[in-house]
Tab-separated table of C-alpha atoms in Angstrom:
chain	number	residue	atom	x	y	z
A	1258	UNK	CA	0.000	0.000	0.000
A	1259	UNK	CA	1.624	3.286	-0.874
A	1260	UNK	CA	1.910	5.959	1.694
A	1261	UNK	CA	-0.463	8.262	0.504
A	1262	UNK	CA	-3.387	5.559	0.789
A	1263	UNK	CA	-1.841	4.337	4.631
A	1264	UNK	CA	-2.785	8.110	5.212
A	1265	UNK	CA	-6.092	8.363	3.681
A	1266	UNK	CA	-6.285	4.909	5.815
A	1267	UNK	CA	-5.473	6.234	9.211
A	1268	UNK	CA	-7.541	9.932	8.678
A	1269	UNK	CA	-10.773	7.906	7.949
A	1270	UNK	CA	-10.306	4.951	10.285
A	1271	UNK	CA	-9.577	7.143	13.520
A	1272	UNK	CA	-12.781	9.036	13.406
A	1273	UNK	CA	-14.752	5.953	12.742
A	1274	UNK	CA	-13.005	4.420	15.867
A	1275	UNK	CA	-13.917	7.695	17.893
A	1276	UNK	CA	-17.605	7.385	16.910
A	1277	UNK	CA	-18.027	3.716	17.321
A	1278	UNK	CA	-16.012	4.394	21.229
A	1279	UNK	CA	-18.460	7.508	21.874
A	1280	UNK	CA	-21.647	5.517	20.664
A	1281	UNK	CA	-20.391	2.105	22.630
A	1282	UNK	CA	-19.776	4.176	26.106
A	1283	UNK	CA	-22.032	7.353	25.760
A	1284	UNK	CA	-25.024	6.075	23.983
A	1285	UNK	CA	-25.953	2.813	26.783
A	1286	UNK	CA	-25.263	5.476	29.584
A	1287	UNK	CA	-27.507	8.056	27.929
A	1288	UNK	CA	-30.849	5.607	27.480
A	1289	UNK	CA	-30.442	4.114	31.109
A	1290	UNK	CA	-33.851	2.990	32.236
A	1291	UNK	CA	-35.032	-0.043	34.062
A	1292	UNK	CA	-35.802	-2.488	31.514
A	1293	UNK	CA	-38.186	-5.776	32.884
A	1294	UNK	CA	-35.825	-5.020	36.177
A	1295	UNK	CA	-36.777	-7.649	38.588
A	1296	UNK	CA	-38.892	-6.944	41.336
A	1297	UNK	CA	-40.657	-8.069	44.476
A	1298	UNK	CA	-44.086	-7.220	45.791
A	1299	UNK	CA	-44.977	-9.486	48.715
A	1300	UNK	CA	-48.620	-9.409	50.590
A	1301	UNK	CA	-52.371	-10.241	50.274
A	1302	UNK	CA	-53.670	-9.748	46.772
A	1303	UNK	CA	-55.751	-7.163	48.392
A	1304	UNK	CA	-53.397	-5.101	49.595
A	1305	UNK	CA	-50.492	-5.383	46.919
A	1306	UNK	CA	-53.309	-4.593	44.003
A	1307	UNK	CA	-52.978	-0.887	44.188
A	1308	UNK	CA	-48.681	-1.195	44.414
A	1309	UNK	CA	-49.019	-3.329	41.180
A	1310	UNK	CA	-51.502	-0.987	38.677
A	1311	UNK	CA	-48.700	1.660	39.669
A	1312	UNK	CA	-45.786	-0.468	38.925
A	1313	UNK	CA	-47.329	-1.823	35.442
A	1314	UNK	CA	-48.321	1.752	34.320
A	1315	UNK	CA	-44.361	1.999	33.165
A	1316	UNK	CA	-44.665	-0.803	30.500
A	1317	UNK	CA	-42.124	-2.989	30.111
A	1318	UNK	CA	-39.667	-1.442	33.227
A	1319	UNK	CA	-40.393	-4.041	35.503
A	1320	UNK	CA	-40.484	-7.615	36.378
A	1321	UNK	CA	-42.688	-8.675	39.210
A	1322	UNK	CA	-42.163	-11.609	41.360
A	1323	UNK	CA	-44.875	-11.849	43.819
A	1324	UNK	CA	-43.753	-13.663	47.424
A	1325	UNK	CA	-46.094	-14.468	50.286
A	1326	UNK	CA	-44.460	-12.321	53.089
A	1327	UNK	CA	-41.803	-9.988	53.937
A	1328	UNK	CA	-39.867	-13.346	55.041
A	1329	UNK	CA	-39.861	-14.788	51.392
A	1330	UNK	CA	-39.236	-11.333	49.648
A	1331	UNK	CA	-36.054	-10.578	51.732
A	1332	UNK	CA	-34.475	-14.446	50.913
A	1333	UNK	CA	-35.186	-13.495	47.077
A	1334	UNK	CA	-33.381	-10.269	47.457
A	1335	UNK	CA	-30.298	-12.334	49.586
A	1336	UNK	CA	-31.122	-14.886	46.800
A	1337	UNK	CA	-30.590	-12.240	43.722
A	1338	UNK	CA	-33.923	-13.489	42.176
A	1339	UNK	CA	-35.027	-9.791	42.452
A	1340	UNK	CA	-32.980	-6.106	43.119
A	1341	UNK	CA	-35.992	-4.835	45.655
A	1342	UNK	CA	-38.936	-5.599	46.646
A	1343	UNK	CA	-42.391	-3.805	48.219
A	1344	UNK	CA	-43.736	-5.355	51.061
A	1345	UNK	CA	-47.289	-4.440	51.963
A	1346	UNK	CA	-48.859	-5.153	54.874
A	1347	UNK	CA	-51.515	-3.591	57.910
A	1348	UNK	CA	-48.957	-2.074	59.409
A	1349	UNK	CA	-47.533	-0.279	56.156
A	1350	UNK	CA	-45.378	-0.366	53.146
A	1351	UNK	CA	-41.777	-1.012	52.970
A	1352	UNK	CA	-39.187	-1.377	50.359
A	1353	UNK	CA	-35.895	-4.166	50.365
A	1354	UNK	CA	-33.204	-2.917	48.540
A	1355	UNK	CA	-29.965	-3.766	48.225
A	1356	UNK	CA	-27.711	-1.185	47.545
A	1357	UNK	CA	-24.352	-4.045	47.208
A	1358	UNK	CA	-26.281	-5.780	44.020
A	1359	UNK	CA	-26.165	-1.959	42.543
A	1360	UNK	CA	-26.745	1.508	44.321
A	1361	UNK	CA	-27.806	2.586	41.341
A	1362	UNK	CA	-31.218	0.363	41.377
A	1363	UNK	CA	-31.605	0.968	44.837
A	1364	UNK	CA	-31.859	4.640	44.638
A	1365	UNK	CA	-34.059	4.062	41.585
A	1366	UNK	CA	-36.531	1.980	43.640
A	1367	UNK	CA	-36.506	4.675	46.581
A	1368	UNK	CA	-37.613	7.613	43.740
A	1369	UNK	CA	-40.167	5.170	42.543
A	1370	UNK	CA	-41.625	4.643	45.982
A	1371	UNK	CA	-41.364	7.964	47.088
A	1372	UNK	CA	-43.277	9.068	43.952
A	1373	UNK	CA	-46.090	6.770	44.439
A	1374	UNK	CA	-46.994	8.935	47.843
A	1375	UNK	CA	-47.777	7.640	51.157
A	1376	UNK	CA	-45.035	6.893	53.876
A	1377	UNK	CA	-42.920	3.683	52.873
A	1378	UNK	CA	-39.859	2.174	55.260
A	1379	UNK	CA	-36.791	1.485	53.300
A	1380	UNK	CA	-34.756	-1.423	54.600
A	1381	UNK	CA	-31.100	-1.877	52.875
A	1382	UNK	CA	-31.271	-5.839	53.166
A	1383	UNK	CA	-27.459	-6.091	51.569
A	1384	UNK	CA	-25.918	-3.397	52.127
A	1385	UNK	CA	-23.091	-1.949	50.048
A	1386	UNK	CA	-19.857	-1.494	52.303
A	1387	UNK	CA	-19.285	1.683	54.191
A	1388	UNK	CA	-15.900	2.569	52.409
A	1389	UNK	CA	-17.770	2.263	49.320
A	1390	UNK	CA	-21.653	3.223	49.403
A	1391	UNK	CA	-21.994	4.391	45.666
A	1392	UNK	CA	-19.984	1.409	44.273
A	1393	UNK	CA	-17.462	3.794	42.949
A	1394	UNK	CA	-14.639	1.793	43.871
A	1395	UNK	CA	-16.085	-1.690	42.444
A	1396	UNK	CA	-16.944	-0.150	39.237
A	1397	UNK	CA	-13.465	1.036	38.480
A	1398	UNK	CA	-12.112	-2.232	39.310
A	1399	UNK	CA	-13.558	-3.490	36.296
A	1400	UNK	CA	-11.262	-1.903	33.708
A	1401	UNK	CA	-8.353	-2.505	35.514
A	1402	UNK	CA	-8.964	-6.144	35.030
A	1403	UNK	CA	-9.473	-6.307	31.218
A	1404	UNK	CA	-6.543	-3.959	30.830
A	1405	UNK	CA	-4.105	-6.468	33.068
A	1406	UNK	CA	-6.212	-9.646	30.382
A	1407	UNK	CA	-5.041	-8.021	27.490
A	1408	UNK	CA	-1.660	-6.791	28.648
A	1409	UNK	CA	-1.044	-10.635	30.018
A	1410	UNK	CA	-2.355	-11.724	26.546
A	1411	UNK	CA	-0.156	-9.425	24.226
A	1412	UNK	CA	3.120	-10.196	26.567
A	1413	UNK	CA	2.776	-13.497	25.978
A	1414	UNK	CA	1.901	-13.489	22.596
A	1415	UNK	CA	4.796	-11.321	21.344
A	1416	UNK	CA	7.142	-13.118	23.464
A	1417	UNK	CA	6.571	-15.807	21.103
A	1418	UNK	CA	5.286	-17.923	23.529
A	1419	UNK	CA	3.232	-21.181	22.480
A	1420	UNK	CA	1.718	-24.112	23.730
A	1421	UNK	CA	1.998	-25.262	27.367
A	1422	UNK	CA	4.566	-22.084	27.803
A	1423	UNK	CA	2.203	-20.218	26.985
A	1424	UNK	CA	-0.882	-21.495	29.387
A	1425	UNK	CA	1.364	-21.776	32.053
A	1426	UNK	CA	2.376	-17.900	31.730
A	1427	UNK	CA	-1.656	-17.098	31.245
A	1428	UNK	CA	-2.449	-19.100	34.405
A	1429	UNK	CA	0.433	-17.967	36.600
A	1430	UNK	CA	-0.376	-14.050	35.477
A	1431	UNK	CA	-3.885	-14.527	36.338
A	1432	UNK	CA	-3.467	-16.064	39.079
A	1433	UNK	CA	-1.043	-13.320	40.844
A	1434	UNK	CA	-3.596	-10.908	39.336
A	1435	UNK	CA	-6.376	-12.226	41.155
A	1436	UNK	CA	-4.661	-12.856	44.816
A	1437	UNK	CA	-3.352	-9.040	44.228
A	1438	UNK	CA	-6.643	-7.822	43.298
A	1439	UNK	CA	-8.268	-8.955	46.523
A	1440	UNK	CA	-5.475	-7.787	48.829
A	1441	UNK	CA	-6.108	-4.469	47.452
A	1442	UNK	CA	-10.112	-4.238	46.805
A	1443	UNK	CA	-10.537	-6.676	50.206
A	1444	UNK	CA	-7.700	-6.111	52.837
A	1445	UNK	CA	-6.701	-2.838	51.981
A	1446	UNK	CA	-9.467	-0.652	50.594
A	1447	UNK	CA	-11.837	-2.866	51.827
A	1448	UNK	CA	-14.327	-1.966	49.157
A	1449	UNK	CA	-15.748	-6.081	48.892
A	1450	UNK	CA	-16.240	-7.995	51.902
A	1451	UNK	CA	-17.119	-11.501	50.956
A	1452	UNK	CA	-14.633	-14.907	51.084
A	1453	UNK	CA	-11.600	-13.531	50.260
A	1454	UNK	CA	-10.155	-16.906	48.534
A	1455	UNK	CA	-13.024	-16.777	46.569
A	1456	UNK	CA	-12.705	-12.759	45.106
A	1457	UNK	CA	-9.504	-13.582	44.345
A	1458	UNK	CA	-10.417	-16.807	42.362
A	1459	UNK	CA	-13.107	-14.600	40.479
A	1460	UNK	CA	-10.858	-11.414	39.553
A	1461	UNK	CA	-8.160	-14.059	38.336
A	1462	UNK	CA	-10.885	-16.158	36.261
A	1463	UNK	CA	-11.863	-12.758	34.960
A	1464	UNK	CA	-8.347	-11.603	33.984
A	1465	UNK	CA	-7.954	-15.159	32.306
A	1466	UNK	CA	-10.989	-15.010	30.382
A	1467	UNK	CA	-9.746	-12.201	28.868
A	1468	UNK	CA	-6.242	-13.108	28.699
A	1469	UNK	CA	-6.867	-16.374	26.750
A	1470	UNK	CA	-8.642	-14.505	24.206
A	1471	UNK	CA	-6.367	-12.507	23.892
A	1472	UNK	CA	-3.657	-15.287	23.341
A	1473	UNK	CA	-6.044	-17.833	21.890
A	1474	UNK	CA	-7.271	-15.804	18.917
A	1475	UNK	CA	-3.579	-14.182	17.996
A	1476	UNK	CA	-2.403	-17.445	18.276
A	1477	UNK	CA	-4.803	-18.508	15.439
A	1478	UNK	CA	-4.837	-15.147	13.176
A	1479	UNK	CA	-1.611	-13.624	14.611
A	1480	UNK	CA	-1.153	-10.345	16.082
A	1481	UNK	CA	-3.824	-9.029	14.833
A	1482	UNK	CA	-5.887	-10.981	17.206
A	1483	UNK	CA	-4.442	-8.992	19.737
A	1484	UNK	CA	-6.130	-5.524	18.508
A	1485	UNK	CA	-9.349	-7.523	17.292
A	1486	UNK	CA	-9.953	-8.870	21.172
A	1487	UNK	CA	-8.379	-5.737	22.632
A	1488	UNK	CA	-11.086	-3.864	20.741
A	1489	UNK	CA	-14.135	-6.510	21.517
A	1490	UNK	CA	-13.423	-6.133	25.412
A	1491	UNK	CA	-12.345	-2.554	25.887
A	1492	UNK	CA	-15.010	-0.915	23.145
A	1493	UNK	CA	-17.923	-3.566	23.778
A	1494	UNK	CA	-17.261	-5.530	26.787
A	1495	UNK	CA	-16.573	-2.863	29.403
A	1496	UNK	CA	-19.548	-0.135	28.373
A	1497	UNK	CA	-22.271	-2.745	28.257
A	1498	UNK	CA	-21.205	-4.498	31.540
A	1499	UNK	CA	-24.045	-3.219	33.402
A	1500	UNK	CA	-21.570	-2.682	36.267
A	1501	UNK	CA	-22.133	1.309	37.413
A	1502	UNK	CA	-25.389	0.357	37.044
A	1503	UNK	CA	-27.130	-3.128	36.358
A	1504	UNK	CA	-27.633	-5.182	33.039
A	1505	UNK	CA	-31.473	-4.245	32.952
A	1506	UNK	CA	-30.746	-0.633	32.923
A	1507	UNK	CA	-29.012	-0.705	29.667
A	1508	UNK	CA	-31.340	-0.090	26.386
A	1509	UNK	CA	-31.818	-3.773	24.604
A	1510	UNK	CA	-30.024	-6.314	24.079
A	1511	UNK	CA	-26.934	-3.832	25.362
A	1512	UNK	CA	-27.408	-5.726	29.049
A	1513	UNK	CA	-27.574	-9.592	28.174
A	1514	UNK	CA	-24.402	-8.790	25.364
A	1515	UNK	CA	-23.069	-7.381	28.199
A	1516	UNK	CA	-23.158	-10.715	30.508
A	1517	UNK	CA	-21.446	-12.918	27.935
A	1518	UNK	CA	-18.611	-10.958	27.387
A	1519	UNK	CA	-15.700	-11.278	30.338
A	1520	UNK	CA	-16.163	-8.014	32.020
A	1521	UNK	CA	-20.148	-8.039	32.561
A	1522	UNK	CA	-19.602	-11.389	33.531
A	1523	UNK	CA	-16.594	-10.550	35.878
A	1524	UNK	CA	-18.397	-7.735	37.576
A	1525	UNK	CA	-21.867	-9.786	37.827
A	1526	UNK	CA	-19.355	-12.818	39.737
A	1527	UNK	CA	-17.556	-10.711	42.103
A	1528	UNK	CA	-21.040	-8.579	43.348
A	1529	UNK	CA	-22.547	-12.284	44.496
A	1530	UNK	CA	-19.246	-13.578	45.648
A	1531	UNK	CA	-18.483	-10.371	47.582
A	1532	UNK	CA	-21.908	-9.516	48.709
A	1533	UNK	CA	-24.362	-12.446	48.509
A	1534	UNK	CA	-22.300	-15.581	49.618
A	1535	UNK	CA	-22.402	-16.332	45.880
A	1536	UNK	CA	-25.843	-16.238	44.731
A	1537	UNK	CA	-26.814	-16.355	41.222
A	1538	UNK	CA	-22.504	-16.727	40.572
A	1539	UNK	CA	-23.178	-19.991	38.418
A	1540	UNK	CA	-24.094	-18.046	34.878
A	1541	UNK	CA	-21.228	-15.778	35.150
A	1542	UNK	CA	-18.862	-17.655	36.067
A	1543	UNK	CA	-19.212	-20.225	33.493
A	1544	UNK	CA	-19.136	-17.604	31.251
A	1545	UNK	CA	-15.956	-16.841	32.044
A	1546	UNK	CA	-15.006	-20.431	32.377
A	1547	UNK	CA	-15.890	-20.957	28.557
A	1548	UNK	CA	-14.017	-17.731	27.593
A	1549	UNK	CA	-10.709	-19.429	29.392
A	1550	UNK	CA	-10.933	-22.183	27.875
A	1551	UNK	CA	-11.350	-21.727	24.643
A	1552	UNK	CA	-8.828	-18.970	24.469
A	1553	UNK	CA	-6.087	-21.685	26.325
A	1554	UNK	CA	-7.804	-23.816	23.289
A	1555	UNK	CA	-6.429	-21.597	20.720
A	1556	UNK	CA	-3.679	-20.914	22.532
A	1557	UNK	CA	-2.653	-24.673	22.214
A	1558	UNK	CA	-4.414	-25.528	18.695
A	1559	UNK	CA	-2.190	-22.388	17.601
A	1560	UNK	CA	1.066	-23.731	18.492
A	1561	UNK	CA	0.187	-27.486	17.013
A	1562	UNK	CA	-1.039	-25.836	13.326
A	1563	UNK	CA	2.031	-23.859	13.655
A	1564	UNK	CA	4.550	-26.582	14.518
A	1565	UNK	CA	2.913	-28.792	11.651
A	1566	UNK	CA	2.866	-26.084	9.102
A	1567	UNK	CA	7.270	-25.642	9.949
A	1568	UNK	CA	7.479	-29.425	9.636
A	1569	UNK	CA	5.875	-29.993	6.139
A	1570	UNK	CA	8.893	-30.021	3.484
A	1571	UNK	CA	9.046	-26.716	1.612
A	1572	UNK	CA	8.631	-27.139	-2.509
A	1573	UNK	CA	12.105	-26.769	-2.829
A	1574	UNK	CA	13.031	-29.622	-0.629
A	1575	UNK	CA	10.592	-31.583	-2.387
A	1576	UNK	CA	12.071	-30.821	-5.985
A	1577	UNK	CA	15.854	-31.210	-5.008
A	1578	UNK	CA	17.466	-33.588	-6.765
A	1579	UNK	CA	19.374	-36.760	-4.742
A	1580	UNK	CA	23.044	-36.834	-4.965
């Protein structure tokens, strides 16, 4: 390619990039709404009737689960089933939220109560941690993360690293990753108070996830995998994680994307293992399972198509003649 078409190249591909990064990150923040966000209303039919017409006059924003007492509503807010719910009974109205599963919703719920008039107790039945109330310190954890994934990934991929070299190094990086990550977001700035062996296995299966990729796919294309997964996570993965907010805030299909990409997954993992004892962990950590290990796939299928291609005879080896 001459070097007057590279230029042409790199003035019309940078501005697409800057669109594509302002419409990934600005345009889910801009249409945040709740969007069929689960919710609890617990009580006689009677007396939850009222709480419901309200609730179903904003079509489509919410999902109700309805629970027999205040009992059952606040094990399927410990449970994750639901973000809140609105208990209703002689002696009033109250609202469970759970400002650890995302402040963000919890506030939301409060508005949404306090609009409907009448006096309504709030109980905060998972609370988010007092060094970190808004979340702000969880939610930047996140792109710290996919930035330490792809820097693992690119290290080891332009090291020239292959095969079990190669897994090894993605395993061992992830793993320091993770037991550093806890020491600093659980001992130190005590921002996530769950089992601390177990936030350290999820921000190291998160890193790997990502990692892998990174590794897997450059190992199969080249380096150009590197910039293809760098741009997947960093562009896609981290706006539509749902994480300063919650997956069913984010305009459609943005959220569920979101959750099967490594750092909505990664976020959704560490909020139940930190907060919930692990609730509703399964999905997202398979997730991130099945990103690990079918990047370490690639990783290893790389290095065997590559070690067969340098072992096939070249033409002229083939054509020499036999002294």
């Amino acid at each position: 390619m001459s070097t007057r078409r590279r230029l042409i190249a790199v003035v019309v591909l940078v501005p697409v990039l800057a669109a594509l990064a302002l419409w990934a990150f600005a345009w889910p923040a801009a249409r945040t709404a709740p969007r069929d966000l689960p919710l609890g209303v617990a009580g006689p039919a009677t007396a939850t009737a009222q709480v419901e017409r309200q609730l179903t006059r904003h079509e489509g924003a919410f999902e109700l689960h309805h629970y027999a007492d205040e009992a059952a509503a606040r094990d399927a807010v410990e449970d994750r089933s639901v973000y809140g719910a609105i208990v209703v009974t002689p002696d009033g109205t109250s609202l469970l939220t759970a400002s650890a599963g995302s402040p963000v919703v919890a506030q939301l719920l409060q508005q949404q109560a306090a609009a409907a008039g009448g006096e309504v107790r709030t109980v905060d039945v998972v609370p988010a941690p007092a060094n970190d109330p808004r979340g702000a310190a969880f939610n930047a954890g996140v792109l710290p993360l996919a930035l330490a994934g792809i820097a693992a990934g690119a290290v080891v991929t332009l090291l020239g690293l292959r095969g079990g070299r190669a897994v090894a190094a993605l395993a061992a990086s992830a793993a320091l990753v993770g037991l550093t990550a806890a020491a600093v977001a659980h001992s130190w700035l005590a921002v996530v108070d769950g089992n601390w062996w177990a936030e350290a296995g999820v921000f190291g299966l998160a890193t790997l996830a990502v990692s892998a990729a990174v590794a897997g796919l450059a190992a199969l294309i080249g380096p150009a995998g590197i910039g293809i997964t760098a741009g997947l996570v960093m562009l896609f993965g981290n706006p539509f994680s749902g994480a300063p907010s919650a997956p069913e805030l984010l305009p459609e299909p943005v959220g569920a994307i979101g959750q099967w990409l490594p750092p909505g997954a990664g976020a959704t993992a560490l909020r139940s293992t930190a907060f919930f004892d692990g609730a509703a962990a399964t999905g997202p950590v398979l997730t991130l399972t099945w990103w690990a290990t079918l990047g370490l796939g690639a990783v290893v299928l790389g290095a065997l198509l590559k070690s067969r291609t340098q072992s096939q005879p070249t033409p002229e080896r083939e054509l020499a003649p036999v002294s």
